[in-house]
Amino acid sequence: MAGRTQDPQREEAAIGGAVRPDGAKPSTRSKKTPARTAGARAKKDAATAASSPPDAETRIDYFREMSLIREFEQRAGEMYTRAKIGGYCHLNLGEEPTVVGLMAALRETDYLFTNYRDHGYALARDMGTGRVMAELFGRQDGVSRGLGGSMHMYDAEKRMLGGYGIVGGQLPLATGAALALTYRGKPGPDAEAVMCQMGDGTTNIGAFHESLNLAAIWKLPIVYVIINNGMGMATTVEHASGEPELYKRGCSYRMPGRRVDGDDPEVVRQAAVEMLTAAREQRQPGLLEVMSHRLRGHSVVDPARYRTKEEVAELKKLDPLPAYRATLVAEGILDDEQADQIQADAVTEVAQAIAFADASPEPGPEKLFDYTYASDVPNAPRLMPGDPVLAPGWDAAYAGTGA
C-alpha cells in the first residue's frame, strides 16, 4: 500500500516536478480518481452537513485527508531519524479520522487550540503541507517562521492559535478566547466558537478543572475535546484516572459530556458539530471524549517497550486508515485503483513538501530575539552567546580614580 517507508513511489515523487509555494506538487491523479486536491474538504455549512450523512464526495475527501496526514507523519518520523527535524516530535499516527472529523466540524471562523500533537490539525486546517513541513525543519517558510517547531504550529489567519508544549497550557488561553467571543458578538447560528483539543493526561491537572469551571459559570462558546488514545505517555488511563471515563468529568460543572468512536471521521464530525452548535446558539460549553489509537510511542523517540507484542499486533489490526478505505471500497464509493491513486498522490505531495522545506532558508542568528515580546520592551536583552555583558571600555571613566 502506498505510504510505507520502502514504497518505490516515494523515490519517483522525489525526483523532479515543480514545487508550489506550499511545497505541494500539482496532482498526477488519473482521470478516474475523484477530482479534488489532496487535503481538501467539502466547504459545507457544518450544521447542515451534520443533519444528514455525508455524501460520497465528502467521504472521499475524508479518506484523502486521512491519507495525507498518515503519509506526512510517517515521513516526519523518517526526517527526524535523519536529523532534519530536531527537538520534540509527536505524531498523529492512528488518530487521522479523529483529526479529520474534528476539523470537518469547524468553520473557518472558529478558533482552534491544540496540544503538542498538532501536525495533522495544521494540515486539516489547510495551513499548507510544505509550510508545516518547513516548520518541522525549522525553516523561515514554516507556519511559525521556523521559530516554533513541531509543537508550536500557529496561523492567525487560519485561526489555529497554537500547538502548546506544556500539558494543559492551551486550556486557559482557549477559555479566555471563548470569553472574548462573548464580548464580540451574540449567540446564534452564525456565532464563532472555540475548540480546545487535549490528550487524556491533561484531564488530571488543575488547568483542566479551572477552565471547565469558568466555562460553565460564564457560559462560554467552547468545546473541550479529549483525545483518549489510552495512554498518558507510558501510563494507561485506568492507572492514572480515578474516573477513566473522562467525558463524565463534565458532570462536576453541569457540562454535557459525550464519548464517541474516534476511528470513524463521520461519527466524530457529527458529535463535534452538535456540541459546537450548542456552544454557538446557547453558549453551552461541552466536553467531547474521542476514543482513538496511538499506533506509535508517545513521541518519535519513544520505543513503546511498555506495550506487549500482542498489544502491538492488535493495534495494527485496529489501524483506522485501511479500515476506512475498505469501507468505501465495499460500499462502491471508491475502487481499489482510485484508492491507490489517492494514497499515491499523498506520497507525491509530502515528497514535494520535503523538497520545499529543504529549499527554505534557515532563520539567521539576527532572528533569535524577534517576537520575544509582542511589542518593543525597553532594555530588553539582545545579547548573543559569547557577547560581553558590558561594552568594552565601560570602566574607562573609573581608571586611576581608585574606585
mmCIF file of C-alpha atoms in Angstrom:
data_model
loop_
_atom_site.group_PDB
_atom_site.id
_atom_site.type_symbol
_atom_site.label_atom_id
_atom_site.label_comp_id
_atom_site.label_asym_id
_atom_site.label_seq_id
_atom_site.Cartn_x
_atom_site.Cartn_y
_atom_site.Cartn_z
ATOM 1 C CA MET A 1 0.000 0.000 0.000
ATOM 2 C CA ALA A 2 1.250 3.493 -0.800
ATOM 3 C CA GLY A 3 2.680 5.397 2.091
ATOM 4 C CA ARG A 4 5.137 2.891 3.526
ATOM 5 C CA THR A 5 8.746 3.904 4.046
ATOM 6 C CA GLN A 6 10.024 1.458 1.449
ATOM 7 C CA ASP A 7 7.413 2.395 -1.156
ATOM 8 C CA PRO A 8 9.162 2.993 -4.532
ATOM 9 C CA GLN A 9 6.667 5.723 -5.417
ATOM 10 C CA ARG A 10 8.438 7.905 -2.887
ATOM 11 C CA GLU A 11 11.625 7.801 -4.865
ATOM 12 C CA GLU A 12 9.751 8.679 -8.048
ATOM 13 C CA ALA A 13 7.921 11.526 -6.339
ATOM 14 C CA ALA A 14 11.132 12.993 -5.003
ATOM 15 C CA ILE A 15 12.640 13.318 -8.463
ATOM 16 C CA GLY A 16 11.800 16.429 -10.491
ATOM 17 C CA GLY A 17 8.485 18.245 -10.682
ATOM 18 C CA ALA A 18 7.632 21.837 -9.942
ATOM 19 C CA VAL A 19 7.208 22.760 -6.281
ATOM 20 C CA ARG A 20 4.380 25.081 -5.383
ATOM 21 C CA PRO A 21 4.989 27.738 -2.692
ATOM 22 C CA ASP A 22 3.388 25.482 -0.075
ATOM 23 C CA GLY A 23 5.542 22.542 -1.121
ATOM 24 C CA ALA A 24 2.822 20.535 -2.846
ATOM 25 C CA LYS A 25 3.260 19.173 -6.352
ATOM 26 C CA PRO A 26 0.477 19.519 -8.904
ATOM 27 C CA SER A 27 -1.634 16.386 -8.811
ATOM 28 C CA THR A 28 -0.844 13.440 -11.051
ATOM 29 C CA ARG A 29 -4.230 11.889 -10.316
ATOM 30 C CA SER A 30 -5.732 9.747 -13.040
ATOM 31 C CA LYS A 31 -8.977 10.702 -14.741
ATOM 32 C CA LYS A 32 -10.814 8.000 -12.829
ATOM 33 C CA THR A 33 -9.940 9.478 -9.448
ATOM 34 C CA PRO A 34 -12.420 11.998 -7.986
ATOM 35 C CA ALA A 35 -11.050 15.416 -8.912
ATOM 36 C CA ARG A 36 -10.125 17.118 -5.662
ATOM 37 C CA THR A 37 -6.740 18.160 -4.398
ATOM 38 C CA ALA A 38 -5.211 16.214 -1.538
ATOM 39 C CA GLY A 39 -6.232 17.529 1.849
ATOM 40 C CA ALA A 40 -9.321 19.351 0.586
ATOM 41 C CA ARG A 41 -12.617 19.160 2.455
ATOM 42 C CA ALA A 42 -16.090 19.968 1.271
ATOM 43 C CA LYS A 43 -16.698 23.537 2.465
ATOM 44 C CA LYS A 44 -20.291 22.989 3.501
ATOM 45 C CA ASP A 45 -22.098 24.585 6.383
ATOM 46 C CA ALA A 46 -21.269 22.317 9.298
ATOM 47 C CA ALA A 47 -24.747 22.323 10.819
ATOM 48 C CA THR A 48 -26.295 21.320 7.502
ATOM 49 C CA ALA A 49 -23.679 18.634 6.968
ATOM 50 C CA ALA A 50 -24.431 17.084 10.364
ATOM 51 C CA SER A 51 -28.159 16.853 9.709
ATOM 52 C CA SER A 52 -27.654 14.054 7.169
ATOM 53 C CA PRO A 53 -24.924 11.522 6.357
ATOM 54 C CA PRO A 54 -22.056 12.957 4.299
ATOM 55 C CA ASP A 55 -22.258 12.373 0.574
ATOM 56 C CA ALA A 56 -19.817 10.190 -1.338
ATOM 57 C CA GLU A 57 -17.633 13.095 -2.410
ATOM 58 C CA THR A 58 -17.249 14.268 1.169
ATOM 59 C CA ARG A 59 -16.329 10.796 2.372
ATOM 60 C CA ILE A 60 -13.688 10.569 -0.338
ATOM 61 C CA ASP A 61 -12.342 13.892 0.900
ATOM 62 C CA TYR A 62 -12.084 12.421 4.390
ATOM 63 C CA PHE A 63 -10.103 9.451 3.078
ATOM 64 C CA ARG A 64 -7.866 11.742 1.032
ATOM 65 C CA GLU A 65 -7.119 13.927 4.029
ATOM 66 C CA MET A 66 -6.519 10.952 6.312
ATOM 67 C CA SER A 67 -4.105 9.537 3.733
ATOM 68 C CA LEU A 68 -2.224 12.820 3.546
ATOM 69 C CA ILE A 69 -1.866 13.055 7.318
ATOM 70 C CA ARG A 70 -0.707 9.434 7.534
ATOM 71 C CA GLU A 71 1.930 9.924 4.848
ATOM 72 C CA PHE A 72 3.054 13.233 6.328
ATOM 73 C CA GLU A 73 3.515 11.761 9.787
ATOM 74 C CA GLN A 74 5.366 8.701 8.526
ATOM 75 C CA ARG A 75 7.762 10.889 6.602
ATOM 76 C CA ALA A 76 8.102 13.262 9.558
ATOM 77 C CA GLY A 77 9.255 10.318 11.661
ATOM 78 C CA GLU A 78 11.740 9.429 8.952
ATOM 79 C CA MET A 79 13.021 13.003 8.711
ATOM 80 C CA TYR A 80 13.537 13.025 12.476
ATOM 81 C CA THR A 81 15.787 9.965 12.259
ATOM 82 C CA ARG A 82 17.729 11.763 9.520
ATOM 83 C CA ALA A 83 18.238 14.732 11.881
ATOM 84 C CA LYS A 84 16.322 17.104 9.621
ATOM 85 C CA ILE A 85 13.861 17.650 12.481
ATOM 86 C CA GLY A 86 15.052 18.404 15.993
ATOM 87 C CA GLY A 87 13.551 18.810 19.421
ATOM 88 C CA TYR A 88 10.358 17.055 20.365
ATOM 89 C CA CYS A 89 8.120 15.487 17.725
ATOM 90 C CA HIS A 90 4.749 13.850 18.415
ATOM 91 C CA LEU A 91 2.826 12.171 15.607
ATOM 92 C CA ASN A 92 -0.879 11.736 14.874
ATOM 93 C CA LEU A 93 -0.400 8.185 13.556
ATOM 94 C CA GLY A 94 -3.620 6.278 14.262
ATOM 95 C CA GLU A 95 -5.594 9.414 15.083
ATOM 96 C CA GLU A 96 -6.209 10.521 11.485
ATOM 97 C CA PRO A 97 -10.014 10.009 11.472
ATOM 98 C CA THR A 98 -10.288 11.869 14.766
ATOM 99 C CA VAL A 99 -8.352 14.820 13.380
ATOM 100 C CA VAL A 100 -10.308 14.903 10.119
ATOM 101 C CA GLY A 101 -13.687 14.566 11.818
ATOM 102 C CA LEU A 102 -12.989 17.363 14.280
ATOM 103 C CA MET A 103 -11.671 19.735 11.639
ATOM 104 C CA ALA A 104 -14.610 18.973 9.332
ATOM 105 C CA ALA A 105 -16.901 20.204 12.121
ATOM 106 C CA LEU A 106 -15.087 23.522 12.500
ATOM 107 C CA ARG A 107 -15.917 26.542 10.397
ATOM 108 C CA GLU A 108 -13.239 28.841 9.025
ATOM 109 C CA THR A 109 -14.385 31.481 11.519
ATOM 110 C CA ASP A 110 -13.903 29.194 14.531
ATOM 111 C CA TYR A 111 -10.778 29.146 16.678
ATOM 112 C CA LEU A 112 -8.645 26.096 17.389
ATOM 113 C CA PHE A 113 -6.210 25.418 20.225
ATOM 114 C CA THR A 114 -4.304 22.121 20.382
ATOM 115 C CA ASN A 115 -1.655 20.387 22.397
ATOM 116 C CA TYR A 116 1.754 19.418 21.018
ATOM 117 C CA ARG A 117 0.440 16.565 18.818
ATOM 118 C CA ASP A 118 -0.622 19.125 16.242
ATOM 119 C CA HIS A 119 0.732 18.353 12.752
ATOM 120 C CA GLY A 120 -2.453 16.716 11.482
ATOM 121 C CA TYR A 121 -4.595 19.578 12.728
ATOM 122 C CA ALA A 122 -2.415 22.095 10.910
ATOM 123 C CA LEU A 123 -2.747 20.096 7.694
ATOM 124 C CA ALA A 124 -6.505 19.696 8.059
ATOM 125 C CA ARG A 125 -6.800 23.399 8.823
ATOM 126 C CA ASP A 126 -5.321 23.991 5.337
ATOM 127 C CA MET A 127 -2.107 25.598 6.554
ATOM 128 C CA GLY A 128 -0.108 24.096 3.673
ATOM 129 C CA THR A 129 1.769 20.802 3.561
ATOM 130 C CA GLY A 130 5.040 22.490 2.649
ATOM 131 C CA ARG A 131 4.727 25.206 5.279
ATOM 132 C CA VAL A 132 4.005 22.657 8.004
ATOM 133 C CA MET A 133 6.979 20.529 6.982
ATOM 134 C CA ALA A 134 9.174 23.632 6.795
ATOM 135 C CA GLU A 135 8.202 24.438 10.373
ATOM 136 C CA LEU A 136 9.296 20.973 11.451
ATOM 137 C CA PHE A 137 12.596 21.607 9.680
ATOM 138 C CA GLY A 138 12.969 24.954 11.498
ATOM 139 C CA ARG A 139 12.938 26.965 8.264
ATOM 140 C CA GLN A 140 11.806 30.511 7.566
ATOM 141 C CA ASP A 141 8.916 29.429 5.333
ATOM 142 C CA GLY A 142 7.349 27.462 8.172
ATOM 143 C CA VAL A 143 3.984 28.385 9.643
ATOM 144 C CA SER A 144 5.757 29.924 12.648
ATOM 145 C CA ARG A 145 8.733 31.179 10.613
ATOM 146 C CA GLY A 146 10.789 28.229 11.778
ATOM 147 C CA LEU A 147 10.895 29.507 15.357
ATOM 148 C CA GLY A 148 8.335 27.135 16.862
ATOM 149 C CA GLY A 149 8.945 23.668 15.524
ATOM 150 C CA SER A 150 6.812 20.571 15.910
ATOM 151 C CA MET A 151 4.836 21.586 18.983
ATOM 152 C CA HIS A 152 4.045 25.164 18.013
ATOM 153 C CA MET A 153 2.052 25.281 14.795
ATOM 154 C CA TYR A 154 0.356 28.662 14.557
ATOM 155 C CA ASP A 155 -1.578 30.582 11.923
ATOM 156 C CA ALA A 156 -3.761 33.502 12.968
ATOM 157 C CA GLU A 157 -5.328 33.730 9.521
ATOM 158 C CA LYS A 158 -6.495 30.116 9.740
ATOM 159 C CA ARG A 159 -7.454 30.755 13.380
ATOM 160 C CA MET A 160 -5.265 27.955 14.662
ATOM 161 C CA LEU A 161 -3.897 29.679 17.709
ATOM 162 C CA GLY A 162 -1.228 27.261 18.576
ATOM 163 C CA GLY A 163 0.014 23.927 19.484
ATOM 164 C CA TYR A 164 1.310 24.106 23.052
ATOM 165 C CA GLY A 165 4.223 22.179 24.524
ATOM 166 C CA ILE A 166 3.124 22.461 28.159
ATOM 167 C CA VAL A 167 0.488 19.906 29.113
ATOM 168 C CA GLY A 168 -2.751 21.850 29.563
ATOM 169 C CA GLY A 169 -1.129 25.153 28.669
ATOM 170 C CA GLN A 170 -3.699 25.727 25.938
ATOM 171 C CA LEU A 171 -6.796 25.350 28.138
ATOM 172 C CA PRO A 172 -6.745 28.708 29.971
ATOM 173 C CA LEU A 173 -5.927 30.501 26.717
ATOM 174 C CA ALA A 174 -8.726 28.792 24.818
ATOM 175 C CA THR A 175 -11.122 29.592 27.648
ATOM 176 C CA GLY A 176 -10.042 33.217 27.524
ATOM 177 C CA ALA A 177 -10.605 33.295 23.764
ATOM 178 C CA ALA A 178 -14.121 31.973 24.294
ATOM 179 C CA LEU A 179 -14.706 34.691 26.882
ATOM 180 C CA ALA A 180 -13.554 37.288 24.360
ATOM 181 C CA LEU A 181 -16.118 35.985 21.869
ATOM 182 C CA THR A 182 -18.920 36.717 24.329
ATOM 183 C CA TYR A 183 -17.881 40.376 24.219
ATOM 184 C CA ARG A 184 -17.541 40.427 20.441
ATOM 185 C CA GLY A 185 -20.906 39.022 19.462
ATOM 186 C CA LYS A 186 -24.192 37.479 20.495
ATOM 187 C CA PRO A 187 -25.111 33.803 20.479
ATOM 188 C CA GLY A 188 -26.715 32.470 17.325
ATOM 189 C CA PRO A 189 -26.260 30.069 14.401
ATOM 190 C CA ASP A 190 -23.600 32.297 12.840
ATOM 191 C CA ALA A 191 -21.659 32.921 16.049
ATOM 192 C CA GLU A 192 -17.997 31.991 16.366
ATOM 193 C CA ALA A 193 -16.872 29.207 18.678
ATOM 194 C CA VAL A 194 -13.675 27.751 20.119
ATOM 195 C CA MET A 195 -12.447 24.165 20.052
ATOM 196 C CA CYS A 196 -9.755 23.160 22.531
ATOM 197 C CA GLN A 197 -8.079 19.804 21.946
ATOM 198 C CA MET A 198 -6.081 17.928 24.580
ATOM 199 C CA GLY A 199 -4.799 14.477 25.486
ATOM 200 C CA ASP A 200 -6.239 12.214 28.161
ATOM 201 C CA GLY A 201 -3.460 13.018 30.630
ATOM 202 C CA THR A 202 -4.443 16.683 30.631
ATOM 203 C CA THR A 203 -7.661 15.894 32.497
ATOM 204 C CA ASN A 204 -5.686 15.314 35.696
ATOM 205 C CA ILE A 205 -4.185 18.781 36.019
ATOM 206 C CA GLY A 206 -5.582 21.892 37.646
ATOM 207 C CA ALA A 207 -5.931 23.946 34.468
ATOM 208 C CA PHE A 208 -8.467 21.431 33.154
ATOM 209 C CA HIS A 209 -10.793 21.814 36.110
ATOM 210 C CA GLU A 210 -10.336 25.564 36.432
ATOM 211 C CA SER A 211 -11.044 26.096 32.742
ATOM 212 C CA LEU A 212 -14.162 23.922 32.675
ATOM 213 C CA ASN A 213 -15.475 25.583 35.801
ATOM 214 C CA LEU A 214 -15.081 29.072 34.328
ATOM 215 C CA ALA A 215 -16.587 27.990 31.023
ATOM 216 C CA ALA A 216 -19.605 26.640 32.852
ATOM 217 C CA ILE A 217 -20.303 29.617 35.102
ATOM 218 C CA TRP A 218 -19.636 32.172 32.352
ATOM 219 C CA LYS A 219 -21.478 30.126 29.685
ATOM 220 C CA LEU A 220 -18.716 30.264 27.108
ATOM 221 C CA PRO A 221 -18.907 29.105 23.467
ATOM 222 C CA ILE A 222 -16.255 26.416 23.694
ATOM 223 C CA VAL A 223 -15.982 22.675 23.146
ATOM 224 C CA TYR A 224 -13.214 20.866 25.011
ATOM 225 C CA VAL A 225 -12.077 17.731 23.150
ATOM 226 C CA ILE A 226 -10.188 14.938 24.901
ATOM 227 C CA ILE A 227 -8.278 12.637 22.549
ATOM 228 C CA ASN A 228 -8.215 9.454 24.597
ATOM 229 C CA ASN A 229 -5.684 7.127 22.997
ATOM 230 C CA GLY A 230 -5.493 5.071 26.161
ATOM 231 C CA MET A 231 -2.024 6.187 27.202
ATOM 232 C CA GLY A 232 -0.766 9.257 29.010
ATOM 233 C CA MET A 233 2.822 8.857 27.800
ATOM 234 C CA ALA A 234 3.520 5.339 29.124
ATOM 235 C CA THR A 235 0.736 5.144 31.730
ATOM 236 C CA THR A 236 -2.711 3.782 30.941
ATOM 237 C CA VAL A 237 -5.732 5.956 31.633
ATOM 238 C CA GLU A 238 -7.088 3.343 34.040
ATOM 239 C CA HIS A 239 -3.935 3.575 36.163
ATOM 240 C CA ALA A 240 -3.872 7.375 36.196
ATOM 241 C CA SER A 241 -7.520 8.428 36.487
ATOM 242 C CA GLY A 242 -9.949 7.747 39.313
ATOM 243 C CA GLU A 243 -12.702 8.163 36.718
ATOM 244 C CA PRO A 244 -11.330 6.664 33.497
ATOM 245 C CA GLU A 245 -14.489 7.517 31.549
ATOM 246 C CA LEU A 246 -13.207 11.019 31.053
ATOM 247 C CA TYR A 247 -16.304 12.558 29.461
ATOM 248 C CA LYS A 248 -18.096 12.130 32.803
ATOM 249 C CA ARG A 249 -15.863 14.770 34.361
ATOM 250 C CA GLY A 250 -18.034 17.453 32.796
ATOM 251 C CA CYS A 251 -20.775 16.459 35.246
ATOM 252 C CA SER A 252 -18.914 18.279 38.021
ATOM 253 C CA TYR A 253 -19.648 21.505 36.165
ATOM 254 C CA ARG A 254 -23.066 20.524 34.773
ATOM 255 C CA MET A 255 -21.426 20.429 31.377
ATOM 256 C CA PRO A 256 -22.701 17.926 28.784
ATOM 257 C CA GLY A 257 -20.199 15.180 28.105
ATOM 258 C CA ARG A 258 -20.072 12.567 25.381
ATOM 259 C CA ARG A 259 -17.807 9.724 24.280
ATOM 260 C CA VAL A 260 -17.524 8.685 20.612
ATOM 261 C CA ASP A 261 -15.559 6.315 18.393
ATOM 262 C CA GLY A 262 -12.520 8.123 17.017
ATOM 263 C CA ASP A 263 -11.965 5.586 14.249
ATOM 264 C CA ASP A 264 -14.874 6.983 12.215
ATOM 265 C CA PRO A 265 -14.467 10.576 10.967
ATOM 266 C CA GLU A 266 -18.190 10.830 10.260
ATOM 267 C CA VAL A 267 -19.137 9.958 13.843
ATOM 268 C CA VAL A 268 -16.536 12.375 15.217
ATOM 269 C CA ARG A 269 -17.688 15.187 12.932
ATOM 270 C CA GLN A 270 -21.363 14.817 13.819
ATOM 271 C CA ALA A 271 -20.726 14.751 17.574
ATOM 272 C CA ALA A 272 -18.445 17.783 17.320
ATOM 273 C CA VAL A 273 -20.958 19.712 15.202
ATOM 274 C CA GLU A 274 -23.742 19.073 17.692
ATOM 275 C CA MET A 275 -21.638 20.352 20.564
ATOM 276 C CA LEU A 276 -20.388 23.346 18.571
ATOM 277 C CA THR A 277 -23.993 24.188 17.649
ATOM 278 C CA ALA A 278 -24.949 24.240 21.335
ATOM 279 C CA ALA A 279 -21.906 26.395 22.064
ATOM 280 C CA ARG A 280 -22.817 28.876 19.314
ATOM 281 C CA GLU A 281 -26.538 29.133 19.866
ATOM 282 C CA GLN A 282 -26.938 28.503 23.595
ATOM 283 C CA ARG A 283 -23.495 29.384 24.937
ATOM 284 C CA GLN A 284 -23.384 25.864 26.299
ATOM 285 C CA PRO A 285 -19.816 24.549 26.633
ATOM 286 C CA GLY A 286 -19.286 20.841 26.064
ATOM 287 C CA LEU A 287 -16.809 18.053 26.777
ATOM 288 C CA LEU A 288 -16.232 15.560 23.961
ATOM 289 C CA GLU A 289 -14.127 12.444 24.540
ATOM 290 C CA VAL A 290 -12.888 10.777 21.363
ATOM 291 C CA MET A 291 -11.583 7.229 21.689
ATOM 292 C CA SER A 292 -8.597 6.791 19.404
ATOM 293 C CA HIS A 293 -5.400 4.793 18.954
ATOM 294 C CA ARG A 294 -1.779 5.823 19.159
ATOM 295 C CA LEU A 295 -0.007 3.473 16.771
ATOM 296 C CA ARG A 296 3.487 4.543 17.831
ATOM 297 C CA GLY A 297 5.118 5.656 21.050
ATOM 298 C CA HIS A 298 4.360 8.921 22.799
ATOM 299 C CA SER A 299 6.932 10.682 20.629
ATOM 300 C CA VAL A 300 9.256 9.626 17.828
ATOM 301 C CA VAL A 301 11.984 8.723 20.338
ATOM 302 C CA ASP A 302 9.687 6.519 22.435
ATOM 303 C CA PRO A 303 10.144 2.825 21.505
ATOM 304 C CA ALA A 304 6.952 1.945 23.441
ATOM 305 C CA ARG A 305 8.531 -1.076 25.128
ATOM 306 C CA TYR A 306 5.755 -0.909 27.719
ATOM 307 C CA ARG A 307 3.464 -2.499 25.116
ATOM 308 C CA THR A 308 3.408 -6.248 24.661
ATOM 309 C CA LYS A 309 3.780 -7.893 21.259
ATOM 310 C CA GLU A 310 0.125 -8.852 21.483
ATOM 311 C CA GLU A 311 -0.896 -5.230 22.035
ATOM 312 C CA VAL A 312 1.186 -4.072 19.075
ATOM 313 C CA ALA A 313 -0.374 -6.735 16.844
ATOM 314 C CA GLU A 314 -3.846 -5.723 17.979
ATOM 315 C CA LEU A 315 -3.154 -2.071 17.229
ATOM 316 C CA LYS A 316 -2.149 -2.975 13.678
ATOM 317 C CA LYS A 317 -5.485 -4.745 13.265
ATOM 318 C CA LEU A 318 -7.275 -1.640 14.533
ATOM 319 C CA ASP A 319 -5.489 0.745 12.133
ATOM 320 C CA PRO A 320 -8.345 3.062 11.056
ATOM 321 C CA LEU A 321 -6.955 4.146 7.671
ATOM 322 C CA PRO A 322 -7.107 0.787 5.863
ATOM 323 C CA ALA A 323 -10.401 0.114 7.640
ATOM 324 C CA TYR A 324 -11.978 3.309 6.272
ATOM 325 C CA ARG A 325 -10.581 2.587 2.828
ATOM 326 C CA ALA A 326 -12.094 -0.912 2.922
ATOM 327 C CA THR A 327 -15.460 0.543 3.916
ATOM 328 C CA LEU A 328 -15.500 2.977 0.997
ATOM 329 C CA VAL A 329 -14.486 0.249 -1.442
ATOM 330 C CA ALA A 330 -17.086 -2.163 -0.070
ATOM 331 C CA GLU A 331 -19.806 0.451 -0.485
ATOM 332 C CA GLY A 332 -18.775 1.206 -4.048
ATOM 333 C CA ILE A 333 -17.726 4.781 -3.316
ATOM 334 C CA LEU A 334 -14.157 4.046 -4.410
ATOM 335 C CA ASP A 335 -12.485 1.192 -6.195
ATOM 336 C CA ASP A 336 -9.012 -0.057 -5.353
ATOM 337 C CA GLU A 337 -7.430 1.772 -8.272
ATOM 338 C CA GLN A 338 -8.869 5.109 -7.149
ATOM 339 C CA ALA A 339 -7.876 4.476 -3.528
ATOM 340 C CA ASP A 340 -4.335 3.585 -4.605
ATOM 341 C CA GLN A 341 -4.122 6.794 -6.629
ATOM 342 C CA ILE A 342 -5.288 8.921 -3.683
ATOM 343 C CA GLN A 343 -2.584 7.431 -1.495
ATOM 344 C CA ALA A 344 -0.008 7.813 -4.250
ATOM 345 C CA ASP A 345 -0.983 11.495 -4.509
ATOM 346 C CA ALA A 346 -0.328 11.826 -0.785
ATOM 347 C CA VAL A 347 3.139 10.331 -1.295
ATOM 348 C CA THR A 348 3.823 12.856 -4.047
ATOM 349 C CA GLU A 349 2.535 15.834 -2.094
ATOM 350 C CA VAL A 350 4.569 15.032 1.002
ATOM 351 C CA ALA A 351 7.713 14.362 -1.031
ATOM 352 C CA GLN A 352 7.337 17.787 -2.595
ATOM 353 C CA ALA A 353 6.722 19.299 0.842
ATOM 354 C CA ILE A 354 10.043 17.868 1.989
ATOM 355 C CA ALA A 355 11.750 19.370 -1.057
ATOM 356 C CA PHE A 356 10.128 22.706 -0.266
ATOM 357 C CA ALA A 357 11.289 22.537 3.355
ATOM 358 C CA ASP A 358 14.831 21.600 2.314
ATOM 359 C CA ALA A 359 14.956 24.597 -0.038
ATOM 360 C CA SER A 360 13.672 27.045 2.554
ATOM 361 C CA PRO A 361 16.376 29.113 4.307
ATOM 362 C CA GLU A 362 17.109 28.760 7.980
ATOM 363 C CA PRO A 363 16.438 31.756 10.235
ATOM 364 C CA GLY A 364 19.646 33.712 10.781
ATOM 365 C CA PRO A 365 21.115 34.488 14.214
ATOM 366 C CA GLU A 366 19.741 38.017 13.924
ATOM 367 C CA LYS A 367 16.236 36.498 14.233
ATOM 368 C CA LEU A 368 16.938 34.986 17.631
ATOM 369 C CA PHE A 369 15.224 37.710 19.633
ATOM 370 C CA ASP A 370 12.426 38.503 17.186
ATOM 371 C CA TYR A 371 8.947 38.012 18.636
ATOM 372 C CA THR A 372 10.226 37.641 22.194
ATOM 373 C CA TYR A 373 7.589 40.217 23.091
ATOM 374 C CA ALA A 374 4.515 41.321 21.168
ATOM 375 C CA SER A 375 5.794 44.904 21.204
ATOM 376 C CA ASP A 376 9.143 46.549 21.887
ATOM 377 C CA VAL A 377 10.258 46.471 25.508
ATOM 378 C CA PRO A 378 12.829 48.997 26.740
ATOM 379 C CA ASN A 379 16.185 47.483 27.697
ATOM 380 C CA ALA A 380 15.155 44.002 26.572
ATOM 381 C CA PRO A 381 18.240 41.737 26.485
ATOM 382 C CA ARG A 382 19.535 41.014 22.992
ATOM 383 C CA LEU A 383 22.942 39.561 23.798
ATOM 384 C CA MET A 384 24.152 36.680 21.680
ATOM 385 C CA PRO A 385 26.125 33.797 23.210
ATOM 386 C CA GLY A 386 29.688 34.971 23.768
ATOM 387 C CA ASP A 387 28.839 38.691 23.724
ATOM 388 C CA PRO A 388 30.340 40.668 26.636
ATOM 389 C CA VAL A 389 27.808 41.643 29.266
ATOM 390 C CA LEU A 390 29.307 45.150 29.373
ATOM 391 C CA ALA A 391 30.632 47.004 26.348
ATOM 392 C CA PRO A 392 34.447 47.246 26.015
ATOM 393 C CA GLY A 393 35.824 50.352 27.739
ATOM 394 C CA TRP A 394 32.878 50.681 30.126
ATOM 395 C CA ASP A 395 35.347 51.137 33.030
ATOM 396 C CA ALA A 396 37.431 53.861 31.379
ATOM 397 C CA ALA A 397 35.760 56.578 33.441
ATOM 398 C CA TYR A 398 36.960 54.886 36.621
ATOM 399 C CA ALA A 399 40.593 54.430 35.576
ATOM 400 C CA GLY A 400 43.018 55.979 38.070
ATOM 401 C CA THR A 401 40.268 57.068 40.454
ATOM 402 C CA GLY A 402 40.743 54.222 42.872
ATOM 403 C CA ALA A 403 37.063 53.471 42.673
#
